[in-house]
Coordinates of C-alpha atoms and ligand atoms in Angstrom, one line a residue:
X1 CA -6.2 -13.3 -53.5
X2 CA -3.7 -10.7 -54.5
X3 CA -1.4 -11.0 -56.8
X4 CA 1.3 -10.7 -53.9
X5 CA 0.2 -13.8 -52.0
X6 CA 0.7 -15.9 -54.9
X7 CA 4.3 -15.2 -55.4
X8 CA 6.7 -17.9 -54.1
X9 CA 8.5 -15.1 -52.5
X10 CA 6.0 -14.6 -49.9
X11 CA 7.7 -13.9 -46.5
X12 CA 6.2 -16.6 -44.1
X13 CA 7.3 -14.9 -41.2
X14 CA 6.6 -10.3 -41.0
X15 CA 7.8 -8.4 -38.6
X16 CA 6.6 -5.0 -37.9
X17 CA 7.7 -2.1 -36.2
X18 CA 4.6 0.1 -35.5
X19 CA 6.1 3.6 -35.4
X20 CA 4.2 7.2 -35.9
X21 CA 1.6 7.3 -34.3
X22 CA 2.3 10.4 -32.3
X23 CA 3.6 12.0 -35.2
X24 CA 0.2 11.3 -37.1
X25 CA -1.9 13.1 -34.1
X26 CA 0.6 15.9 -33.9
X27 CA -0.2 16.9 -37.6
X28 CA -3.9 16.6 -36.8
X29 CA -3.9 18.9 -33.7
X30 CA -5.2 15.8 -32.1
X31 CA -3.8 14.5 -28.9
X32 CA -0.8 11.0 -29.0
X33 CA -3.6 9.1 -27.9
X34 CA -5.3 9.8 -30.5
X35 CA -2.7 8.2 -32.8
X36 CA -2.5 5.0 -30.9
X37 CA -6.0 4.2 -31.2
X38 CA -6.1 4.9 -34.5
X39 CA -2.6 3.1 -35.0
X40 CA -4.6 -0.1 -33.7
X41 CA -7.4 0.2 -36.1
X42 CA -4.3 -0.2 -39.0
X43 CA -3.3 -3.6 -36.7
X44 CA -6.8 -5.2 -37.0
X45 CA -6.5 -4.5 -41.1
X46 CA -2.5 -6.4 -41.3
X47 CA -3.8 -8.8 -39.2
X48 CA -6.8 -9.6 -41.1
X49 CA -4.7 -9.2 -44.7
X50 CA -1.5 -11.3 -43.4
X51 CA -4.4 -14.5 -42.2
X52 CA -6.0 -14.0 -45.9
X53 CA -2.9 -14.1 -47.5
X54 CA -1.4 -17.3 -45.8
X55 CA 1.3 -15.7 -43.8
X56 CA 3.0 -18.3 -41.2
X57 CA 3.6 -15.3 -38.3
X58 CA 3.4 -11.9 -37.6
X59 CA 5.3 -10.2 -35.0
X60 CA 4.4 -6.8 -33.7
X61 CA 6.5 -4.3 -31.8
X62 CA 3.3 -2.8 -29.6
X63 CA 5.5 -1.4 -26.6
X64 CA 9.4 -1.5 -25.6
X65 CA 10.9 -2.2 -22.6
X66 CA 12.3 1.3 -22.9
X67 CA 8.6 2.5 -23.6
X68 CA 7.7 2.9 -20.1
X69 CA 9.9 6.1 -20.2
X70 CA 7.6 7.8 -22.0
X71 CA 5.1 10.4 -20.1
X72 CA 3.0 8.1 -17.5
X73 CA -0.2 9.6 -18.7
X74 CA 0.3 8.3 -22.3
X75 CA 2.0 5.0 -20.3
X76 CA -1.7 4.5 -18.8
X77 CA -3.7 5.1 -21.8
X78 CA -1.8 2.5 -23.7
X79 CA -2.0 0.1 -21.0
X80 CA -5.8 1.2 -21.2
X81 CA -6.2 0.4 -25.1
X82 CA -3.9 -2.9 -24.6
X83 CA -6.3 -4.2 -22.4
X84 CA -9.7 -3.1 -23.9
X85 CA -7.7 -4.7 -27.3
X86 CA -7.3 -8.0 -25.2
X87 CA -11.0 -8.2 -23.8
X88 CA -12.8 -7.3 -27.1
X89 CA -10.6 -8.4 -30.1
X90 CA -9.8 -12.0 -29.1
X91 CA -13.0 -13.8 -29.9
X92 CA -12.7 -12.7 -33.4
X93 CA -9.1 -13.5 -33.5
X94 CA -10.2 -16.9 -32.2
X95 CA -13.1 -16.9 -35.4
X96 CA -10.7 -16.4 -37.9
X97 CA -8.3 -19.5 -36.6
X98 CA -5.1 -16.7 -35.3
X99 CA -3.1 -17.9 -32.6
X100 CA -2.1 -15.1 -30.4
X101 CA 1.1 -14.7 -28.3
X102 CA 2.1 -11.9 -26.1
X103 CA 5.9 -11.9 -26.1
X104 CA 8.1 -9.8 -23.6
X105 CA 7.7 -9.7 -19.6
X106 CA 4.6 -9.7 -18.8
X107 CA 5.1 -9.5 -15.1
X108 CA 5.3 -6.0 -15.8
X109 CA 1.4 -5.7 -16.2
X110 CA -1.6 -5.2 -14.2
X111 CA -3.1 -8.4 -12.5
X112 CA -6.0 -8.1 -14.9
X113 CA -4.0 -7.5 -18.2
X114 CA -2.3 -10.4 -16.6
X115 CA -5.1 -12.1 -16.5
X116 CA -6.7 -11.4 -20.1
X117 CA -3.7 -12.3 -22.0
X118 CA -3.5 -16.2 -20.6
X119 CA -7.2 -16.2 -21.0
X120 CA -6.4 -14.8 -24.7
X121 CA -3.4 -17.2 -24.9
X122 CA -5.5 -20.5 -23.6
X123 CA -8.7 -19.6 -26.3
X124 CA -6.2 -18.9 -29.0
X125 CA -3.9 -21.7 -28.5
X126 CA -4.7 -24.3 -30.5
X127 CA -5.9 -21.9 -33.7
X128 CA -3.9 -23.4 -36.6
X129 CA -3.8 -20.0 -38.9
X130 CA -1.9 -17.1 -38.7
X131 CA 0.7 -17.1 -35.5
X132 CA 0.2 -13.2 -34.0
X133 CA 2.6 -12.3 -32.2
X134 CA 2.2 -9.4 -29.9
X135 CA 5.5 -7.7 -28.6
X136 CA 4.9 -5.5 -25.8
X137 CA 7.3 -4.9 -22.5
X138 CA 9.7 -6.5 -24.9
X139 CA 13.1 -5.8 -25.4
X140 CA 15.4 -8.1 -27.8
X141 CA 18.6 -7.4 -25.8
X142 CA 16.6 -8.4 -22.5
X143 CA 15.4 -11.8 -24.7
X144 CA 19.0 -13.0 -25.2
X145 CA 20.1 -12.6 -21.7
X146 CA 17.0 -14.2 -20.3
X147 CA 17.6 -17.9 -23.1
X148 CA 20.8 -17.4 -22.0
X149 CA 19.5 -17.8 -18.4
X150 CA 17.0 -20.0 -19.4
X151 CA 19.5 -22.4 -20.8
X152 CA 21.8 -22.5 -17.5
X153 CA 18.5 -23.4 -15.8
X154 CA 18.0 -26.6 -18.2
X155 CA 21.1 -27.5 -18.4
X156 CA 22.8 -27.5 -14.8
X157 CA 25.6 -30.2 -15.3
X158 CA 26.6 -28.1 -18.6
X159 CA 29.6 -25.6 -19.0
X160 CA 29.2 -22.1 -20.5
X161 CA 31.5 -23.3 -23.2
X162 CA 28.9 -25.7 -24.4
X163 CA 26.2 -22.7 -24.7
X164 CA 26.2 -22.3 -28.6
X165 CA 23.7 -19.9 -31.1
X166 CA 21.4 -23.4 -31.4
X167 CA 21.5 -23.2 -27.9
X168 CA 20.3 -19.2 -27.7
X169 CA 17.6 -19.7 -30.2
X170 CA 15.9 -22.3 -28.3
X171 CA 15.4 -20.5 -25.6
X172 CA 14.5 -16.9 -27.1
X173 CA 10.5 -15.9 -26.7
X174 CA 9.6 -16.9 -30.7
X175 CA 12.1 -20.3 -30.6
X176 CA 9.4 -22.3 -32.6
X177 CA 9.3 -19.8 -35.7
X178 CA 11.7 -19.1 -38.3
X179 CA 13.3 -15.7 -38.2
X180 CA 11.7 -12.7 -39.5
X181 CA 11.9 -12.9 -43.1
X182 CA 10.9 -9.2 -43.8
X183 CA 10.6 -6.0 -41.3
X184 CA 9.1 -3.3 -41.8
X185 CA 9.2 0.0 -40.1
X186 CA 6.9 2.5 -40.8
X187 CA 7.4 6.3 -39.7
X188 CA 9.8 7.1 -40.8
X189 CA 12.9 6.2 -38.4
X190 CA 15.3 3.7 -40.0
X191 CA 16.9 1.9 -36.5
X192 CA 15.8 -1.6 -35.2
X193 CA 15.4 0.3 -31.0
X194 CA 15.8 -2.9 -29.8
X195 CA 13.1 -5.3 -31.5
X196 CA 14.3 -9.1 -32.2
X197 CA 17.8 -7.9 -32.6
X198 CA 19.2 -12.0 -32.4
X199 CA 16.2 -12.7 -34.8
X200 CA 16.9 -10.3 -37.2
X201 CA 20.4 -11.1 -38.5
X202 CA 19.1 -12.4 -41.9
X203 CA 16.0 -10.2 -42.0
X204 CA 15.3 -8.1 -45.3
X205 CA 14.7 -4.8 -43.8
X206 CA 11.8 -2.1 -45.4
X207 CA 11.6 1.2 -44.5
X208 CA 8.3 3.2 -45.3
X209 CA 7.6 7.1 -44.4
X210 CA 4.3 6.2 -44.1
X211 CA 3.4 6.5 -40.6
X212 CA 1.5 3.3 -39.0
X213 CA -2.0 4.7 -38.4
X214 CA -2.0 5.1 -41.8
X215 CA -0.7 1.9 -43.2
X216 CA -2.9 -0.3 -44.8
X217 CA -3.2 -3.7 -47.1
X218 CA -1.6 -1.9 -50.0
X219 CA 1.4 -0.6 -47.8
X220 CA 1.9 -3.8 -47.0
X221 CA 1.2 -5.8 -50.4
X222 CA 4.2 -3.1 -51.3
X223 CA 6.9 -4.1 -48.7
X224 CA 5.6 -8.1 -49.5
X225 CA 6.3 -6.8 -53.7
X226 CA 9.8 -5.3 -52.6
X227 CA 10.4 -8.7 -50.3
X228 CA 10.0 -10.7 -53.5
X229 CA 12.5 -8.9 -55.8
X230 CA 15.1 -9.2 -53.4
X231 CA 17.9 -12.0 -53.4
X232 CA 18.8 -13.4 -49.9
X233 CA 22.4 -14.8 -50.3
X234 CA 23.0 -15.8 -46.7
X235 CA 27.2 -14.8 -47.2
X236 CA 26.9 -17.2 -50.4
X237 CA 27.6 -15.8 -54.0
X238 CA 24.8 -14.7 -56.8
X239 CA 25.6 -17.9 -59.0
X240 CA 25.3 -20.1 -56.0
X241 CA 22.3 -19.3 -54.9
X242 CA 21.0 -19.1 -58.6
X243 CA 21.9 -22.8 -58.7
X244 CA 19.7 -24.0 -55.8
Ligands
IPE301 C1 4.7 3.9 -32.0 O1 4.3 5.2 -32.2 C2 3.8 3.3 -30.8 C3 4.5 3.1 -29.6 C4 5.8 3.2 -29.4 C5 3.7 2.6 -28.5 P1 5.0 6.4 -31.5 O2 4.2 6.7 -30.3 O3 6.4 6.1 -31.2 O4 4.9 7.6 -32.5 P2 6.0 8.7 -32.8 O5 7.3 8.1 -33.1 O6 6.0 9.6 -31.6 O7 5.4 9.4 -34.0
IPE302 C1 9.7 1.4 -31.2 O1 9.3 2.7 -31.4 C2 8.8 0.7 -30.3 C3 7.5 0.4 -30.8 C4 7.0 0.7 -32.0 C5 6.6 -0.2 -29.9 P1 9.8 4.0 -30.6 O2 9.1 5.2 -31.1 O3 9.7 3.7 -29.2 O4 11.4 3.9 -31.0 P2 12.5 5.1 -30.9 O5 12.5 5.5 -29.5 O6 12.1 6.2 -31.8 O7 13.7 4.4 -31.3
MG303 MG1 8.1 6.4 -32.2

């Protein structure tokens, strides 16, 4: 175990913005795709380093809502390497105890991504290690408005007065997690583009150059080190939080 893992100041829940891969095929003369699938090669390493260092959950920002913009070629091939992802990673997922979640609108997908993520969800589901979260057709904004939604549906008899933050979080795609406790962003690019934006208000934010396919355990031991030698007041003072 690293010496990173053993620190009480280990986040328990990561969130990570995947961001550069283009950017990493461009320098190589090698086409976007070719950054994607390379950018998925640096997922299966977090993944495997966050489960061997006891992190709680791991949230991933694989493909925005405002993703399907981009040029429908690239669109396909990373619907193409989402799906190969879902039919040939799960059974090791499953191996090494991770519980996988897809989180965003998933209606949006082919009947046979469809398909392979409940079968990936039902194997998964009862895995009591690391909580993957996958976020793809996901939009935060989108989130809030649908537990909003969701919470009129539940509550029928209830006035809109009565719909409090409580209220929103229980009904947002990652309810039964604690917040993000660190994000990182590789690439580059210091903005949130519309990940867990209700999620994040408390989150200690990294930003690395480093562009995702080239991220590793190290990169990430580093953003965990940084995560540790920061003080998270929640609006309270230095001393009072020194007293806890
Ligand atoms: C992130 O890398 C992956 C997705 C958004 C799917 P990009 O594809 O955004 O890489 P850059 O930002 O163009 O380098
Ligand atoms: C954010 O990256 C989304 C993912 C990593 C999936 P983008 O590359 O789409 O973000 P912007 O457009 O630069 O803000
Ligand atoms: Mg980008």
């Amino acid at each position: 175990m690293s010496e990173v893992s053993q620190s009480r100041n280990q986040p328990k829940h990561i969130a990570i913005i995947m961001d550069g891969n283009g950017r990493w095929a461009k320098k190589r003369f090698l086409p976007r795709f070719a950054g994607h699938q390379q950018g998925f090669k640096a997922l299966r390493k977090v993944v495997s380093h966050c489960s061997q260092i006891g992190v709680q959950a791991l949230t991933v920002f694989a493909f925005s809502t405002e993703n399907w913009k981009r040029p429908q070629d690239e669109v396909n091939k990373l619907m193409g390497l989402f799906l190969t992802a879902l039919q040939k990673e799960v059974k090791k997922l499953d191996e090494n105890n991770v519980q996988l979640r897809i989180v965003g609108d998933c209606s949006a997908f082919s009947q046979q991504i469809q398909e392979h993520i409940k079968i990936a969800e039902d194997m998964t589901a009862n895995n009591t290690g690391l909580v993957l979260n996958v976020a793809a057709n996901y939009g935060g904004r989108a989130d809030i408005v649908n537990a909003v939604q969701k919470w009129q549906a539940d509550n029928p008899e209830k006035n809109i007065s009565e719909l409090d933050e409580e209220a929103i979080s229980e009904h947002l795609f990652l309810a039964d997690l604690p917040a993000p406790d660190l994000l990182i962003r590789t690439g580059g690019e210091q903005r949130i583009s519309n990940f867990l934006i209700w999620q994040m208000a408390y989150t200690e934010l990294y930003f690395t150059d480093v562009l995702w396919p080239q991220f590793s355990e190290v990169e990430l031991d580093r953003a965990i080190g940084s995560y540790g030698m920061r003080e998270r007041r929640f609006g309270q003072t230095s001393e009072q939080v020194e007293q806890c």
